[in-house]
Amino acid sequence: MNAKASATAVAQSRRSSDADPTVISRAQHDRMANAIRALAMDAVEQAKCGHPGLPMGAADIATVLFTRYLKFDPAAPDWPDRDRFVLSAGHGSMLIYAVLHLLGYEQMTIEEIRRFRQLGSLTPGHPESFVTPGVETTTGPLGQGLGNAVGMAIAERHLAAEFGDTVDHRTYVLVSDGDLMEGLSQEAIALAGHLRLHKLIVLFDDNGITIDGPLSLADSVDQVKRFEAAGWAATRIDGHDPEAIAAAIGKAMTANRPSLIACRTTIGFGAPSKAGTEKCHGAALGAEEIAGARAQLGWSEPAFSVPADVRDLWRSAGARGAAVRRTWSDRFRALAPDRRAEFERRISGKLAVDELAAAVRGVKEKLATQPKELATRAASEIVLEALVPVLPELVGGSADLTGSNNTRPKGMTVLSAANYGGRFIHYGVREHGMAAAMNGMALHGGIIPYSGTFLVFTDYCRPAIRLAALMGQRVVHVMTHDSIGLGEDGPTHQPVEHLAALRAIPNLAVFRPCDAVETAECWQLALERADGPSILALTRQNVPQLRLGHDESNRCASGAYEIVPAEGVAAVSLFASGSEVSIAIEARKFLRERGLSARVVSVPCFELFLAAPADARRAIIGDAPVKVGVEAAVRQGWDQIIGSDGVFVGMSGFGASAPAKDLYRHFGITAEAVAQAALQALGRS
Ligand SMILES: Cc1ncc(C[n+]2csc(CCOP(=O)(O)OP(=O)(O)O)c2C)c(N)n1
């Protein structure tokens, strides 16, 4: 079925449903929308804070979308083929909470609405995907939801290419002026337009108001033209006219491109003195204004009360999805058992751990017989060559640094508008858009996204990485050129504070492997981390293979381990990560020449190490009188291992442009310097 025919079929099936648009009168629509408005006003008033303006202004859009078009079933919020709805303007959270309540999502009781913004409620200040059933992603930082939605739409197309009509849904996203002013939005819409994601529909709450006042204070972009220029179908409508909204959505469903519907609305619609002004954006309206709004909207119900006729209309709209889901389930059950099992595995995020372990073991065994001096980015490509064929859920990519990041192993086809079944995405020079889309793919389910750029550009991805960590999403960022070791490109490209800054993000695992073997082990750990994102910080420059012989176990799993023991009682413990581990091992030799025994501990992952039980940590840290940390980056964070009286050899400022070896010498990150620092601490220099 082509897109147009399929949209017609959906429309026809909807026409026979309980919420047939022809049976909802304008008066009924208004009451349904006013129920959202009233709940939003009341909840914000009760919490004494929040954002009533957006829910009141966008209530008509939400009513039309949820009651006539959106495919979902309140009884099964996680149904894999549901349409995704993303409230990118997360400050308007009461819009989604009110709608979920009205539609009959069981857990979204009126009590939860009353507890808006309170500890432990299902109604936090901004929507949280891990708190509230029916909320697809955590939003609040403007622009992120739109970026996530692009990823969800990519995931849908990609999985449809593999699983056919088992995956056939749309992604809707409601954005505000703020979402569209954020730079991220440009990356997101350009990528979506380029990939012709025709099942992505953006509803723009075009109210012309932001916190500071009228949008015209800061912006004069014609959004319709902007989206059109990015390859979208775009239109402008009256966002308070339900038939105009319905017609625009219906049209967008048949488009061969992603669609923007700019819905001209009045923020705080119904509030007598504050509507249309910034005064209703982000503060409780106050009793008098609420009373006035109730009068103006013709809503005479007490606070938090929804009359039976309105509740019934919403509930019957909520009920229409059950039949659609049943049809899907029948279709799904008719699939061959192995396809069904594979789809279920993929959607549940259950990793084929044995295949993963076997692939990693294969790489390690080969390295044991043929040790390799390699950049860890090149080692990562070898690992990916082994992983990509056995883990079909891996979808890779790079922000225009594919050759540098080594993220596209041989034979990995490109995901494009002409081939959604491809598994490698050329994200373009759009690091932020890439990271936000990856979050959307992971949230959608069925995909483990990985990507690449330079470690220094994690700064360009950071807001999305932080949200992946907050949401507990498995995404893997391959971040290469991880220190001054990248050489001649100079200080703009040389990360110094980035490892510390990334290690500061809770629930993010930062891996910095020291050689090819550790690279394989860290990849395994990153993929096994089902509840959070990972960074693989990899070198541009070659590093020697330090792990010789084959270890059956994954030594990196403890986060830090003794890679070279001391001879006798250690006078010095040398701790290092990544490319500096070989420097520490060299330093150990210098110390031996001076008659001092030292051990070397490789620290591929702070987070795993710090999560280990205290006695395990103490055993690794050891009791040598001198502890030295070596990392071509700033010290921050290292005191957790070496103590505040430990010695640190690393960077204390920006790098410089020169060949890598010269830079290491210039900044004093050499085996001699490490040995010297240890000797000095022992009073032996
Ligand atoms: C990245 C980011 N910057 C700033 C904010 C704070 N903030 C919340 S809403 C908003 C703008 C409000 O204007 P608009 O997006 O048009 O929403 P509306 O007033 O229509 O509700 C801002 C700056 C944010 N949530 N995210």
XYZ file of C-alpha atoms and ligand atoms in Angstrom:
711
model
C 0.000 0.000 0.000
C 1.404 3.422 -0.812
C 1.449 6.170 1.785
C -1.690 7.789 0.441
C -3.715 4.597 0.278
C -2.573 3.613 3.734
C -3.595 7.000 5.141
C -7.019 6.623 3.536
C -7.413 3.199 5.076
C -6.501 4.563 8.487
C -8.978 7.401 8.053
C -11.685 4.936 7.053
C -11.033 2.691 10.000
C -11.227 5.769 12.207
C -14.522 6.805 10.711
C -16.121 3.653 12.057
C -14.704 4.188 15.549
C -16.437 5.624 18.574
C -14.635 8.937 18.265
C -15.822 9.527 14.746
C -15.005 13.188 14.142
C -18.350 13.690 12.460
C -20.110 12.910 15.708
C -18.095 15.319 17.837
C -19.768 18.682 17.545
C -17.904 21.938 17.856
C -19.508 22.453 21.239
C -18.321 19.050 22.374
C -14.836 19.712 21.066
C -14.716 22.967 22.979
C -15.710 21.281 26.202
C -13.120 18.569 25.698
C -10.412 21.157 25.118
C -11.635 23.220 28.058
C -11.214 20.197 30.302
C -7.491 20.311 29.488
C -7.413 24.039 30.145
C -9.190 23.723 33.486
C -7.003 20.862 34.713
C -3.878 22.784 33.737
C -5.017 25.956 35.509
C -6.061 24.034 38.611
C -2.910 21.907 38.865
C -0.585 24.878 38.425
C -2.606 26.852 40.944
C -2.398 24.018 43.459
C 1.379 23.653 42.968
C 1.729 27.443 43.042
C 4.071 27.101 40.076
C 4.136 25.679 36.587
C 3.167 26.671 33.070
C -0.531 27.068 32.317
C -0.121 29.076 29.116
C 0.931 26.328 26.735
C -1.670 23.717 27.741
C -4.418 26.330 27.508
C -3.191 27.543 24.135
C -2.519 24.146 22.615
C -5.596 22.390 24.042
C -7.421 22.422 20.711
C -4.454 20.908 18.900
C -4.078 18.160 21.499
C -7.793 17.403 21.499
C -7.931 16.919 17.741
C -4.710 14.939 17.600
C -5.441 12.569 20.471
C -9.109 11.986 19.779
C -9.036 11.700 16.008
C -5.590 10.729 14.833
C -3.099 9.466 17.342
C -2.796 5.661 17.416
C -2.359 4.483 20.992
C -4.028 2.362 23.626
C -4.166 3.612 27.218
C -4.331 -0.024 28.324
C -0.925 -0.682 26.742
C 1.218 2.464 26.868
C 4.224 0.501 25.571
C 2.517 -1.120 22.594
C 5.405 -1.120 20.099
C 3.472 0.168 17.090
C 1.802 3.083 18.869
C 2.227 6.506 17.375
C 4.807 8.460 19.330
C 3.798 11.825 20.726
C 6.580 14.080 21.967
C 5.863 17.259 23.897
C 9.083 19.005 22.999
C 8.007 22.108 24.877
C 8.241 20.163 28.121
C 7.351 23.136 30.288
C 3.783 22.604 29.064
C 3.761 19.241 30.869
C 0.232 19.707 32.185
C -0.974 19.333 28.611
C 0.179 15.731 28.408
C -0.794 14.908 31.988
C -4.303 16.246 31.456
C -4.675 14.343 28.200
C -3.400 11.079 29.698
C -5.834 11.493 32.571
C -8.779 12.271 30.330
C -8.039 9.403 27.946
C -8.055 6.904 30.784
C -4.410 6.015 31.348
C -4.979 4.049 34.504
C -2.173 5.418 36.609
C -2.823 9.041 35.717
C -5.513 9.558 38.330
C -6.940 12.890 39.368
C -4.880 12.483 42.530
C -1.726 12.536 40.414
C -2.946 15.695 38.703
C -3.534 17.231 42.111
C 0.019 16.272 43.060
C 1.499 18.108 40.079
C 5.199 18.822 40.680
C 5.287 17.022 44.038
C 7.859 14.476 45.130
C 7.137 10.993 43.872
C 4.159 12.000 41.726
C 3.622 10.858 38.145
C 3.362 14.524 37.252
C 6.835 16.047 37.577
C 7.493 19.631 36.516
C 8.736 18.503 33.129
C 7.728 15.187 31.527
C 9.995 12.267 32.391
C 9.961 9.137 30.265
C 11.027 7.004 33.219
C 8.347 8.317 35.545
C 5.078 8.515 33.643
C 3.540 5.801 31.450
C 2.519 7.470 28.195
C 5.404 9.960 28.220
C 7.789 8.999 25.422
C 10.782 11.115 26.327
C 12.063 13.504 28.929
C 11.734 17.066 27.721
C 12.299 20.512 29.131
C 15.597 21.589 27.620
C 14.082 23.160 24.533
C 14.812 21.579 21.179
C 15.667 18.149 22.575
C 12.213 16.662 22.065
C 12.255 17.637 18.412
C 15.680 16.035 18.053
C 14.415 12.890 19.792
C 11.364 12.785 17.536
C 13.599 12.766 14.467
C 15.405 9.762 15.933
C 12.101 8.014 16.643
C 11.003 8.616 13.066
C 14.317 7.214 11.784
C 13.882 4.176 14.026
C 10.374 3.625 12.699
C 11.491 3.687 9.064
C 14.506 1.507 9.764
C 12.537 -1.134 11.634
C 9.758 -1.040 9.040
C 12.375 -1.847 6.416
C 13.282 -4.910 8.419
C 9.967 -6.007 9.934
C 7.450 -4.770 7.359
C 4.043 -3.613 8.588
C 4.775 -4.758 12.129
C 6.210 -1.270 12.401
C 3.979 1.332 10.819
C 3.382 4.356 12.974
C 3.803 8.082 12.987
C 5.771 10.401 15.230
C 4.072 13.620 16.277
C 5.827 16.390 18.118
C 4.496 19.584 19.614
C 7.053 22.378 19.561
C 7.053 25.936 20.818
C 8.798 29.119 19.698
C 11.625 28.258 22.070
C 12.126 24.809 20.529
C 12.425 26.349 17.098
C 14.826 29.087 18.181
C 17.294 26.565 19.593
C 20.116 25.739 17.185
C 19.445 22.051 17.705
C 16.150 22.435 15.876
C 17.969 23.378 12.690
C 20.097 20.250 12.833
C 17.033 18.133 13.526
C 14.826 19.510 10.777
C 17.609 19.482 8.197
C 18.308 15.815 8.924
C 14.618 14.896 8.862
C 14.060 16.738 5.603
C 17.084 15.127 4.027
C 15.960 11.663 5.077
C 12.413 12.447 3.921
C 10.877 11.172 7.134
C 7.323 11.501 5.902
C 5.774 9.990 9.004
C 7.093 12.791 11.173
C 4.582 15.554 11.848
C 5.502 18.674 13.794
C 2.741 20.756 15.341
C 4.064 24.205 16.132
C 2.334 26.082 18.929
C 2.774 29.341 17.104
C 1.728 31.749 19.834
C 4.348 34.442 19.317
C 5.075 34.685 23.040
C 8.128 33.685 25.051
C 9.222 34.389 28.602
C 10.610 37.833 27.912
C 7.532 38.907 25.991
C 6.565 38.936 22.326
C 8.678 36.697 20.110
C 9.361 39.758 17.990
C 11.811 40.928 20.666
C 14.254 38.320 19.469
C 13.079 36.513 16.372
C 11.627 37.215 12.964
C 12.088 33.899 11.180
C 9.321 32.724 8.869
C 9.143 29.159 10.176
C 7.022 27.906 7.290
C 9.608 29.049 4.790
C 12.407 27.722 6.977
C 10.933 24.236 7.109
C 10.135 24.311 3.404
C 13.741 25.182 2.703
C 14.738 22.067 4.640
C 12.547 19.876 2.454
C 9.405 19.755 4.566
C 5.766 20.230 3.666
C 4.714 23.234 5.720
C 1.486 25.068 6.310
C 0.026 27.666 8.632
C -3.407 27.320 10.206
C -5.657 28.664 12.943
C -4.708 26.517 15.928
C -8.072 27.052 17.586
C -10.111 25.752 14.650
C -10.547 22.006 15.143
C -11.503 21.354 11.534
C -8.486 23.249 10.238
C -6.254 21.257 12.600
C -7.862 17.997 11.514
C -7.569 18.839 7.830
C -3.908 19.797 8.203
C -3.051 16.596 10.064
C -4.979 14.543 7.521
C -3.012 16.183 4.746
C 0.286 15.716 6.553
C -0.467 12.005 6.829
C -0.405 11.716 3.059
C 2.709 13.820 2.478
C 5.841 12.299 1.026
C 7.965 14.519 3.262
C 7.956 15.433 6.944
C 5.321 18.032 7.748
C 5.173 21.202 9.778
C 1.812 22.544 10.828
C 2.243 26.012 12.276
C -0.836 26.441 14.450
C -1.487 30.061 15.294
C -2.669 30.031 18.910
C -3.223 32.337 21.847
C -1.124 31.466 24.870
C -3.318 31.034 27.931
C -6.454 30.886 25.765
C -9.431 31.806 27.921
C -7.591 33.720 30.639
C -9.341 37.100 30.685
C -6.427 39.459 31.249
C -3.335 37.282 30.763
C -4.130 35.371 27.554
C -1.883 36.362 24.705
C 0.804 37.656 27.057
C 3.917 36.265 28.715
C 2.148 36.622 32.078
C 0.553 33.206 31.649
C 3.650 31.414 30.361
C 5.121 30.186 33.603
C 3.210 31.191 36.712
C -0.001 30.286 38.474
C -2.808 32.460 37.158
C -4.294 33.338 40.549
C -7.805 32.747 41.825
C -9.341 35.783 40.203
C -7.917 35.105 36.749
C -8.965 31.460 36.980
C -12.504 32.441 37.921
C -12.533 34.802 34.948
C -11.226 32.066 32.641
C -13.876 29.641 33.847
C -16.546 32.251 33.082
C -15.066 33.044 29.676
C -14.748 29.383 28.719
C -18.196 28.536 30.056
C -16.677 26.018 32.438
C -18.576 25.936 35.679
C -17.058 22.837 37.232
C -15.185 23.033 40.524
C -11.404 22.591 40.512
C -10.131 19.186 39.343
C -13.597 18.100 38.347
C -14.450 16.816 34.873
C -18.159 16.450 34.081
C -19.414 13.041 32.995
C -20.310 14.034 29.434
C -16.796 15.337 28.770
C -15.163 12.409 30.504
C -17.213 9.992 28.389
C -16.160 11.697 25.169
C -12.501 11.511 26.136
C -12.782 7.928 27.336
C -14.408 6.787 24.120
C -11.618 8.503 22.205
C -9.177 6.638 24.428
C -10.958 3.366 23.779
C -10.727 3.510 20.001
C -7.125 2.314 20.032
C -7.951 -1.093 21.518
C -9.336 -2.411 18.231
C -6.405 -1.036 16.264
C -4.017 -2.707 18.647
C -5.912 -6.009 18.335
C -5.600 -5.848 14.558
C -1.886 -5.261 14.958
C -1.583 -8.148 17.426
C -3.350 -10.506 14.999
C -1.013 -9.436 12.251
C 1.969 -9.856 14.525
C 0.889 -13.319 15.632
C 0.710 -14.339 11.981
C 4.423 -13.660 11.555
C 6.853 -16.565 11.405
C 7.806 -17.487 14.978
C 11.463 -16.617 14.491
C 10.609 -13.132 13.158
C 8.199 -12.598 16.017
C 10.775 -13.677 18.566
C 13.419 -11.480 16.996
C 11.119 -8.449 16.986
C 10.204 -9.018 20.610
C 13.846 -9.401 21.542
C 14.778 -6.249 19.731
C 11.989 -4.126 21.180
C 12.618 -5.352 24.716
C 16.279 -4.387 24.378
C 17.442 -7.877 25.265
C 20.966 -8.162 23.990
C 22.273 -11.389 22.472
C 24.923 -11.492 25.184
C 26.387 -14.826 24.114
C 26.900 -13.651 20.537
C 28.379 -10.421 21.845
C 30.731 -12.295 24.171
C 31.751 -14.688 21.395
C 32.508 -11.815 19.014
C 34.609 -10.032 21.638
C 36.383 -13.264 22.530
C 37.163 -13.807 18.843
C 38.776 -10.371 18.592
C 40.751 -10.896 21.796
C 41.980 -14.334 20.763
C 43.218 -12.958 17.476
C 45.007 -10.133 19.274
C 46.576 -12.677 21.623
C 48.125 -14.544 18.723
C 48.891 -11.464 16.625
C 49.407 -8.459 18.887
C 48.815 -5.155 17.187
C 50.158 -1.666 17.679
C 47.101 0.319 16.753
C 45.234 3.505 17.491
C 42.305 2.549 19.706
C 39.979 4.140 17.122
C 41.313 1.589 14.611
C 40.927 -1.178 17.184
C 37.339 -0.040 17.615
C 36.742 -0.564 13.901
C 38.061 -4.113 14.178
C 35.689 -4.720 17.068
C 32.782 -3.239 15.110
C 33.585 -5.501 12.181
C 32.959 -8.398 14.521
C 29.913 -6.901 16.268
C 27.888 -5.475 13.412
C 27.077 -8.836 11.780
C 25.949 -10.461 15.041
C 24.079 -7.514 16.591
C 21.497 -6.383 14.037
C 20.217 -3.705 16.415
C 23.423 -1.697 16.071
C 22.870 1.405 13.946
C 26.027 3.435 13.567
C 26.916 6.843 12.309
C 29.224 9.795 12.463
C 28.967 13.549 12.323
C 30.970 13.807 9.124
C 34.085 12.174 10.555
C 33.422 8.639 9.453
C 36.967 7.918 8.306
C 38.478 9.536 11.395
C 36.132 7.898 13.866
C 36.389 4.470 12.220
C 32.707 3.905 12.859
C 31.742 2.377 9.528
C 33.149 -1.120 9.218
C 33.319 -2.754 5.825
C 29.997 -3.809 4.371
C 27.806 -1.588 6.555
C 25.292 0.002 4.209
C 24.132 3.586 4.495
C 20.700 4.458 5.902
C 19.208 6.969 3.498
C 15.877 8.127 2.128
C 16.354 5.540 -0.597
C 17.338 2.766 1.795
C 15.996 2.970 5.317
C 17.251 -0.551 5.879
C 20.857 0.713 5.877
C 22.648 0.717 9.202
C 25.023 3.639 8.973
C 23.847 7.235 9.212
C 25.751 10.138 7.757
C 24.521 12.653 10.303
C 26.313 15.527 8.625
C 28.126 18.116 10.715
C 25.381 17.996 13.320
C 26.771 16.620 16.570
C 23.927 17.849 18.737
C 21.264 16.666 16.315
C 23.019 13.312 16.118
C 23.110 12.812 19.874
C 19.471 13.888 20.284
C 18.341 11.616 17.441
C 20.258 8.723 18.983
C 18.302 9.229 22.207
C 15.086 9.069 20.192
C 16.166 5.843 18.498
C 17.030 4.242 21.809
C 13.733 5.395 23.319
C 11.826 4.053 20.359
C 13.292 0.646 21.001
C 14.648 -1.967 18.651
C 17.899 -0.107 18.011
C 21.170 0.465 19.833
C 22.599 3.591 18.253
C 26.277 4.386 18.225
C 27.974 7.331 16.626
C 31.174 9.185 16.334
C 32.815 12.559 16.447
C 35.914 14.012 18.101
C 35.994 13.881 21.902
C 36.387 17.658 22.018
C 32.971 17.961 20.353
C 31.185 16.168 23.147
C 30.624 19.778 24.145
C 28.359 20.040 21.108
C 26.452 16.921 22.192
C 26.492 17.380 25.907
C 22.850 18.384 26.550
C 21.672 15.255 24.740
C 24.276 13.025 26.411
C 23.106 14.334 29.764
C 19.498 13.488 28.935
C 20.479 9.990 27.779
C 22.080 9.529 31.181
C 19.026 10.924 32.974
C 16.661 8.731 30.977
C 18.892 5.674 31.300
C 19.154 5.102 27.566
C 21.687 2.812 25.938
C 23.540 4.891 23.380
C 27.234 4.598 22.643
C 29.323 7.564 21.553
C 32.613 6.762 19.886
C 34.674 9.862 20.629
C 38.061 9.769 19.003
C 41.115 12.056 19.017
C 40.922 11.966 22.759
C 43.899 14.109 23.883
C 46.880 16.199 22.838
C 47.894 12.936 21.191
C 45.879 14.033 18.164
C 48.770 16.366 17.457
C 48.930 19.038 14.839
C 45.282 20.126 14.809
C 46.143 21.963 17.977
C 44.379 23.144 21.121
C 40.979 23.810 19.549
C 40.754 20.098 18.844
C 42.591 18.744 21.879
C 40.298 17.835 24.748
C 41.762 18.553 28.166
C 38.759 19.101 30.446
C 36.354 16.824 28.595
C 37.035 13.564 30.396
C 36.482 15.291 33.742
C 33.377 17.045 32.460
C 31.905 13.809 31.125
C 32.803 11.883 34.277
C 30.794 14.496 36.174
C 27.563 13.412 34.468
C 25.755 10.869 36.647
C 24.979 7.517 35.019
C 27.333 8.083 32.100
C 30.131 5.546 31.697
C 33.295 7.027 30.224
C 35.610 4.355 28.854
C 39.208 5.119 27.887
C 40.842 1.876 26.789
C 44.627 1.609 26.663
C 44.995 -0.797 23.755
C 43.151 -2.982 21.279
C 42.257 -5.631 23.860
C 40.800 -3.115 26.264
C 38.929 -1.514 23.359
C 37.173 -4.805 22.703
C 36.374 -5.232 26.389
C 35.073 -1.673 26.740
C 32.808 -2.092 23.718
C 31.343 -5.169 25.366
C 30.756 -3.305 28.625
C 29.183 -0.331 26.844
C 26.743 -2.575 25.002
C 25.887 -4.602 28.084
C 24.997 -1.372 29.906
C 21.275 -1.494 29.263
C 20.410 1.420 31.515
C 22.680 4.226 30.486
C 24.883 5.778 27.829
C 28.591 5.278 27.307
C 31.472 7.220 25.839
C 34.386 5.420 24.244
C 37.303 7.872 24.303
C 39.738 6.624 21.692
C 43.119 7.683 20.414
C 44.075 9.026 17.055
C 47.671 7.874 17.536
C 48.960 4.335 17.657
C 49.420 2.693 21.023
C 51.244 -0.563 21.755
C 49.287 -3.639 22.712
C 49.808 -3.995 26.437
C 47.552 -6.914 27.138
C 49.421 -9.898 25.788
C 48.103 -13.436 26.035
C 44.413 -14.184 26.237
C 42.242 -13.288 29.238
C 38.982 -15.148 29.229
C 37.501 -12.583 31.603
C 36.742 -8.950 30.829
C 39.349 -7.221 32.956
C 37.930 -3.773 32.249
C 34.690 -4.769 34.008
C 36.136 -3.717 37.361
C 36.883 -0.250 35.968
C 40.528 -0.455 37.104
C 42.886 -3.382 37.436
C 46.558 -4.108 37.942
C 47.957 -4.468 34.462
C 51.598 -4.869 35.616
C 52.270 -5.999 39.185
C 55.102 -4.802 41.365
C 58.163 -6.899 41.942
C 57.993 -7.339 45.682
C 56.430 -4.639 47.827
C 55.378 -1.645 45.753
C 56.835 1.698 46.691
C 54.829 3.368 43.941
C 51.424 2.756 42.373
C 51.046 4.227 38.904
C 47.484 4.740 37.700
C 46.798 5.681 34.090
C 44.154 5.538 31.404
C 44.196 5.149 27.636
C 47.342 6.177 25.812
C 49.087 7.009 29.066
C 49.075 3.438 30.368
C 52.055 2.573 28.168
C 53.833 5.652 29.523
C 53.217 4.443 33.069
C 54.597 1.015 32.187
C 57.719 2.645 30.777
C 58.026 4.744 33.934
C 57.908 1.558 35.985
C 61.064 0.425 34.180
C 62.863 3.672 35.000
C 61.937 3.251 38.634
C 63.193 -0.313 38.644
C 66.519 0.957 37.345
C 66.570 3.176 40.432
C 65.860 0.133 42.583
C 62.242 0.993 43.224
C 59.345 -1.360 42.808
C 56.203 0.018 41.131
C 52.908 -1.452 39.980
C 50.770 -0.136 37.149
C 46.996 0.047 37.290
C 45.017 0.618 34.123
C 41.888 2.702 34.747
C 39.654 2.295 31.703
C 36.459 3.408 33.480
C 36.198 5.564 36.609
C 32.492 4.950 36.977
C 32.785 1.168 37.127
C 35.711 1.424 39.493
C 33.986 3.851 41.842
C 30.879 1.675 41.857
C 32.863 -1.333 43.113
C 32.624 -2.330 46.780
C 34.980 -0.407 49.071
C 37.271 -3.357 49.796
C 37.680 -4.122 46.086
C 38.549 -0.490 45.487
C 41.005 -0.453 48.374
C 42.687 -3.578 46.998
C 43.197 -1.943 43.606
C 44.342 1.377 45.026
C 46.774 -0.501 47.264
C 48.973 0.945 49.996
C 52.108 1.994 48.171
C 53.366 5.185 49.836
C 53.262 7.108 46.555
C 50.373 7.166 44.146
C 50.740 8.754 40.744
C 47.926 9.428 38.245
C 48.808 9.825 34.569
C 46.311 11.111 32.046
C 46.784 13.655 29.253
C 43.945 15.728 30.667
C 43.201 17.851 33.732
C 43.503 16.391 37.210
C 39.915 16.962 38.285
C 38.407 13.687 39.450
C 41.693 11.833 39.893
C 41.900 12.560 43.610
C 39.245 9.898 44.088
C 41.941 7.400 43.165
C 45.286 8.948 44.055
C 44.077 11.056 46.993
C 44.608 14.769 47.400
C 48.256 14.124 48.269
C 48.756 11.979 45.172
C 50.957 13.075 42.311
C 49.339 13.865 38.978
C 51.063 14.002 35.625
C 48.794 15.465 32.986
C 47.566 18.752 31.595
C 46.826 21.938 33.480
C 45.935 24.125 30.519
C 45.263 23.952 26.817
C 47.415 21.990 24.387
C 49.259 23.252 21.335
C 49.741 22.532 17.676
C 52.643 20.148 17.042
C 53.341 16.497 16.398
C 52.028 14.331 19.225
C 55.413 13.163 20.458
C 56.656 16.741 20.754
C 53.561 17.717 22.685
C 53.926 14.886 25.186
C 57.513 15.992 25.744
C 56.552 19.671 25.895
C 53.827 19.102 28.474
C 55.942 16.712 30.494
C 53.822 13.622 30.032
C 56.654 11.151 29.537
C 57.912 8.047 31.267
C 60.926 9.963 32.572
C 58.725 12.730 33.961
C 56.387 10.226 35.637
C 59.336 8.389 37.211
C 60.866 11.670 38.282
C 57.611 12.797 39.910
C 57.402 9.521 41.833
C 61.022 9.795 42.955
C 60.469 13.331 44.087
C 57.463 12.299 46.135
C 59.614 9.635 47.756
C 62.299 12.195 48.464
C 64.680 10.361 46.143
C 65.131 12.776 43.267
C 17.456 25.034 26.389
C 16.485 25.810 27.214
N 16.706 27.106 27.427
C 15.873 27.817 28.213
C 14.798 27.235 28.801
C 13.894 28.024 29.724
N 12.606 28.253 29.028
C 11.524 27.517 29.264
S 10.250 27.903 28.230
C 11.159 29.094 27.476
C 10.632 29.866 26.299
C 9.201 30.096 26.338
O 8.709 30.433 25.100
P 8.006 29.366 24.189
O 8.951 28.302 23.855
O 7.382 30.082 23.065
O 6.899 28.730 25.110
P 5.492 29.377 25.495
O 5.792 30.700 26.128
O 4.735 29.523 24.242
O 4.909 28.413 26.456
C 12.417 29.191 28.040
C 13.453 30.166 27.610
C 14.599 25.860 28.545
N 13.576 25.188 29.083
N 15.439 25.186 27.734
